[in-house]
Amino acid sequence: MRIFLAITLLFLNTSSFAQDESLLQYVKPIIGTDKMGHTYPGATVPFGAVQLSPETDTLSYEVDGHYNKDIYKYCAGYQYDDKTIVGFSHTHFSGTGHSDLGDFLIMPTIGKLQLNPGTADHPESGFRSGYAHANEVADADYYKVLLDKYKILAELTATTRVGFHQYTFPKSDQVHIILDAVYGIYNYPDKNVWTYIRIENDTLITGYRQTTGWAKTRTVYFAMVFSKPFKEYGFQNGSKKEVYRGFWNKFNTSKNFPEMAGTQIRAYFDFKTEEGEKIRIKFAISPVSNFNALENLHTETPAWDFDAVKKRGQALWEQELSKIQITADKETKENFYTSMYHAFINPTIYMDVNGEYRGLDQNTHKATGFTNYTTFSLWDTHRALHPLFNIIQPGRNADMISSMLAHYDQSAEKMLPIWSNSANENWCMIGYHAVSVISDAVVKGNTGFDPNRALDACITMAKHENYDGLGYYMKLGYVPEDKNGSSVSNTLEYAYDDWCIAQMAQKLGRQEVYREFIKRSENYKNVYDPTSGFMRPRMSDGSFKKDFDVLNTDEPGFIEGNSWNYSLYVPHAPAELIKLMGGNKRFTPHLDSLFTMQLPDSFFANTEDITRDGIIGNYVHGNEPSHHVAYLYNWTDEPWKTQDHVRMILRKMYLPTPAGLSGNDDCGQMSAWYILSALGFYPVAPGSENYSLGSPAIDKATLHLENGKTFTVTAKNQGDKNVYVRKVMLNGKTLDRDYITHTEIMNGGELVFFMSYKHKK
Amino acid sequence: MRIFLAITLLFLNTSSFAQDESLLQYVKPIIGTDKMGHTYPGATVPFGAVQLSPETDTLSYEVDGHYNKDIYKYCAGYQYDDKTIVGFSHTHFSGTGHSDLGDFLIMPTIGKLQLNPGTADHPESGFRSGYAHANEVADADYYKVLLDKYKILAELTATTRVGFHQYTFPKSDQVHIILDAVYGIYNYPDKNVWTYIRIENDTLITGYRQTTGWAKTRTVYFAMVFSKPFKEYGFQNGSKKEVYRGFWNKFNTSKNFPEMAGTQIRAYFDFKTEEGEKIRIKFAISPVSNFNALENLHTETPAWDFDAVKKRGQALWEQELSKIQITADKETKENFYTSMYHAFINPTIYMDVNGEYRGLDQNTHKATGFTNYTTFSLWDTHRALHPLFNIIQPGRNADMISSMLAHYDQSAEKMLPIWSNSANENWCMIGYHAVSVISDAVVKGNTGFDPNRALDACITMAKHENYDGLGYYMKLGYVPEDKNGSSVSNTLEYAYDDWCIAQMAQKLGRQEVYREFIKRSENYKNVYDPTSGFMRPRMSDGSFKKDFDVLNTDEPGFIEGNSWNYSLYVPHAPAELIKLMGGNKRFTPHLDSLFTMQLPDSFFANTEDITRDGIIGNYVHGNEPSHHVAYLYNWTDEPWKTQDHVRMILRKMYLPTPAGLSGNDDCGQMSAWYILSALGFYPVAPGSENYSLGSPAIDKATLHLENGKTFTVTAKNQGDKNVYVRKVMLNGKTLDRDYITHTEIMNGGELVFFMSYKHKK
């Protein structure tokens, strides 16, 4: 790992891309922190294990025995509208629709010691503080805020595995820094299985937090060090589990007693400060042990220089952002580079500097030859994020697939990840789209792993009889609604995954597998109801379900998308789908209606994840099943509608403001859609070499590829009105097709779009 | 470790002690299983990490929401009077007065699947079964019982880290083997912090159990393998913590789903058996990981041969027992060798075959150069068990001290162990008698560790201001009762520990330390009240506490011993104590009264750990502070009273029957007292080279020492009436003193007692 570090440093010093301006200025981590984006404003490095960020009124917190039920809103711990900050914790998901993490809250305070967080309405009742956005800065790997109640300036930065805090205090002999191991995101009663804190000496604290929840059995170890020795310390232990206490009475454990274990523990550390004095904290985490956390801490942050850590973290961001350099207006640049920022947060590194990580079997494993990652929100991210990685982060993407294969090896169910959450499978959403990610990499020749072993894992997964109706699917050719939920969504997604396996098998020359799965990939036809013209739940006796509402998202048979949207989900065979649905004459109006129809109010009452702002007609950009839909016009006689619809979505669904994301960013999937669509091409069916052409929203983009080559996209004469593609030239030759291939990109070259205010034909 | 194993095997094959008969026949693990002994009848090897033993009506079990409060009785999981067995679990303390362990209960059943244990009164209501002692065999490393309800013959044996089960079934297609991770000893609500079970394949199961209780934060990992594949399996999950369930619904988790986590989990495995068919289970544990458990399993039990494992375990016992070969009557041999057996159960090995173990800091450590042990009940065992080890197990004793020093290094409090319980300090009882064990080893030249580093640790411990009144003790010369509990007991024990440190310092030539601590060792004088003639609680103002009952064990100032007994607790300075208490003329009658006085009924109502059977007058053999008392007559003019009192205690307090132990065996301390006293000498003050002579209860004993030498004790003409020593000869010369030295023993030689029915003078 140290070798890797050295190489990275070398790379940073001899940055290969000449650059006129810092791209960091266009990164606005605050984008998406209001309403539905579920992003966080805090500090993190690209794919970092630590995400050090403020918590506002999350109150997934107990206060007087009351628990906040509004957990959905607080997936990232921060909501822009909130008025108080309760502290800063070290782990956050970016853009998810379910909650977890929020490990180890730190809060600096002054005055009478309060170990209760207090309420948002009455911050004086606890240790939380008011704050103002005017006193807040959120940059890549840097967050700053003034805590009004205490006049303490809080600054945060991070390395991959270490959160670095810097607090500037007024003069006081009553400074208390709280380490709260009760706090967590979605912290329902009993979420904390166990926590343990050890005071090793007057600056070093270690311990761990073990939780159950979205991750069934998750443990985070830590090592925390203060820049200055504390004077005194103590604990509050709210655990009900303290059973054997008798002999603890031989110590006064209320103050300066060096260890505490339980489920509800808060520690505090007392200091005296001079005016303007800074106290710094390095807080390292590890999935394996306190020892490893301490090694992470010493390796990544050997010194106490906050600015140097921040500078280094921002240099890492600059390096990642500059992989695509664009020419565009400021707003587009802010959208684009913030999308790049959000796209390069997840998956997260899940491995210590010594290469050790916790496996799905809860044993300690050593990653050999790859960096181990977790936070795979694959139902979302297989669509555009991993394909984007295959272009611009192929090395990391191969490591992510190696991590998935390790997950498979460690899985009791012998499954590739569905949603990998810190050595746990949380089974979130449907399908098994690790096969899409693997297929896309294999087909595109990005195989820093054994592709045949990977294919074998995909096949095992695709034949798992007990998994979510898959046994029925294999027997009947569809998932019957009377036997298994989400039957239509499942059938359609299984069919797509089957096709992915077939593509990979073909590439690897395994014809028998190809034939088996290409046949299975046609199963989407089995849930198409020609009478209604929609995909429709089917029963095990072969009949279609009666009483069927094509608009209701809660309609049995579907998940995160109604039949209108899901009926278009055959990404691997749009042409066949169009034929099935009655040819272009019927299909194009169907698509048109999707974007224009008026939805009843009841739709919004029933639909999670999106608001009226996040919807165009019945097209829901905040939910992923429709992400390829705008590109389907390319298969009709009116491809110009792809062009204007893509531009409309780019314009309406992405704004450089706190409320600018129309739905959950979903670990970068929404951002990856933006990036690719803004560049003018999109992978409708990952597992295919092809990218469907849309309408570039930048004037020029230069992609610096890992292979040393450069691919540029130029959009001549593009603008808000000039959204139509008149002509496309690739490497000086007119392109007579509506797609480009991965090979064409990776070979380097020049793609030029000639734009117009008028569409062709 | 494998080298060690190979050497041991070699040793077993070329056993150096010619032996006429197997000593195993005299080992009766059933001794002490009735009433107060708190021993268990199950299978273990010497100092084994696994203690595989039946659980009877322990019911530290929940049944219909009811928890058994009678935990004291069930410290070892088994009570001889009970009528039913609920299963067989893998870890047990031997002879403790507080409860823990009982990890992973296995129960074979037949018929309708029942996952409730049922009640002792209604065994038909659950999976428990009746049994009869007539169908029970308990030998060293072998236990057998017929489970009446199912007609299943259960046999158990063990290696150091693996429990080996063998169940012989009738013909049935409804066999269920239950793996119960709910069960535990002292299993109050919330004892189970977390449990995790994984079905790896159709014979292998792994997982862990994490508990809080006597050990605050304890985790045991396991790997379990069946000799035959199961047909089906399933779980019962009684956890209330199942919060995020949604997506588990994509599996049918009720049957054949391969993993489960929670706090209240039972698993079952279904088999079909032929008449007389045997199903075997190997169950390995590890303090570190499932991986290590599996490695332990494969290393220690590579094959499926139950008889071979049993034979090897019994050979290990034979080897340990034959270190002292005695000539005596059968009853004495049963008492003696069962005492040897009980003395060589604890401390227990706490380390995997690869040398890894969990440290007190909850990190994984590797033991280099020593075997790591836990289960140090030092308040008990420093008195006779560790001194016995210095004679007959010096190598292990040095490793135990290395384990204590590792504990010290890992301790947040920078303390040597008080009561080491599986990577936890449970703080049970008082003083810090690790220093006694270390001093005894250093003074006796048994230093397979760095003695100066050990002394430094002892000094740090002895100056720990926050520990149990020690700050006051250092300031005032005694622990004041108004500031800290158990003040007299603490003061006396600290004074003895001080003397231990002084002896060690003197041996190591550290005179300054010697002078400091030899002075502190006189502090016992500060709680002697010349008015009452007793050790008496003293207040911080220097006055003695008013209202003082010398008989009450619950009297403030004392613990596990009233003032009558504790007033005699100055083991390091009996002559000075006698002088303090008014010289022989007053002291001898005081001692006499102790053994003859009549106690009021209220005494028994208030005193834990002992029954009327366990008491002689006011002398309580079941509580350790009096263990040296019978030997104090050697410092008076009437040493013959030591001889007849020791013999009286040997005779009355140790019987080769289930109820034969007069109090908790206390991890071998009671047994070690028996062994040494039966041999005719006893370490009144560990830390001294000297053993005070008593009255040997054997005709002859040969001690085979690790240094290759042999020390024999012959008691000529001894018998139940011939208990008095007329003359003692050491190596052919008359001994004109009432003690022998450790060096004299370790040099080898011959000690001959000439016994008589009349005492001298």
Short mmCIF file of C-alpha atoms in Angstrom, two decimals, chain A residues 49-51 89-92 100-104 161 181 183 191-197 206-212 215 217-223 283-293 296 349-350 352 358 362 374 421-424:
data_model
loop_
_atom_site.label_atom_id
_atom_site.label_comp_id
_atom_site.label_asym_id
_atom_site.label_seq_id
_atom_site.Cartn_x
_atom_site.Cartn_y
_atom_site.Cartn_z
CA ALA A 49 -13.90 5.37 3.57
CA VAL A 50 -14.46 8.43 5.74
CA GLN A 51 -17.19 10.94 4.97
CA SER A 89 -19.88 12.16 12.27
CA HIS A 90 -17.54 10.11 10.14
CA THR A 91 -19.59 7.99 7.75
CA HIS A 92 -22.38 8.90 5.35
CA ASP A 100 -27.45 3.79 7.99
CA LEU A 101 -23.99 4.90 9.22
CA GLY A 102 -23.37 8.20 11.04
CA ASP A 103 -20.62 6.65 13.14
CA PHE A 104 -19.03 8.53 16.04
CA ARG A 161 -9.54 6.58 6.25
CA ALA A 181 -21.34 6.76 20.33
CA TYR A 183 -25.71 8.85 17.72
CA LYS A 191 -29.62 -0.12 16.57
CA ASN A 192 -26.47 -0.05 18.67
CA VAL A 193 -25.67 -3.67 19.32
CA TRP A 194 -22.57 -2.76 21.31
CA THR A 195 -20.10 0.07 21.63
CA TYR A 196 -16.74 0.15 23.38
CA ILE A 197 -14.48 3.10 24.17
CA THR A 206 -9.87 3.73 20.65
CA GLY A 207 -12.94 1.54 20.45
CA TYR A 208 -15.66 0.28 18.19
CA ARG A 209 -19.32 0.54 17.33
CA GLN A 210 -21.37 -2.46 16.33
CA THR A 211 -24.80 -1.91 14.81
CA THR A 212 -27.70 -3.74 13.26
CA ALA A 215 -26.42 -3.67 7.52
CA THR A 217 -24.16 -6.97 11.54
CA ARG A 218 -21.77 -4.08 11.08
CA THR A 219 -18.72 -3.08 13.13
CA VAL A 220 -16.58 0.05 12.81
CA TYR A 221 -13.38 0.35 14.83
CA PHE A 222 -11.71 3.68 15.49
CA ALA A 223 -8.63 5.43 16.80
CA PHE A 283 -10.22 10.21 13.74
CA ALA A 284 -9.35 7.03 11.84
CA ILE A 285 -11.75 4.18 11.16
CA SER A 286 -11.19 0.55 10.27
CA PRO A 287 -13.47 -2.36 9.45
CA VAL A 288 -11.04 -4.74 11.17
CA SER A 289 -9.57 -3.55 14.48
CA ASN A 290 -8.40 -0.67 16.65
CA PHE A 291 -4.85 -1.64 15.76
CA ASN A 292 -5.61 -1.15 12.09
CA ALA A 293 -7.41 2.13 12.77
CA ASN A 296 -4.41 4.00 9.23
CA ILE A 349 -12.86 1.91 -0.11
CA TYR A 350 -13.35 -0.78 2.53
CA ASP A 352 -7.12 -0.71 5.80
CA ARG A 358 -13.76 -7.49 7.05
CA GLN A 362 -17.21 -11.45 9.34
CA THR A 374 -18.14 -1.57 -0.47
CA ASN A 421 -22.98 -2.37 2.86
CA SER A 422 -19.81 -2.71 4.98
CA ALA A 423 -19.31 -6.49 5.00
CA ASN A 424 -23.04 -6.98 4.82
#
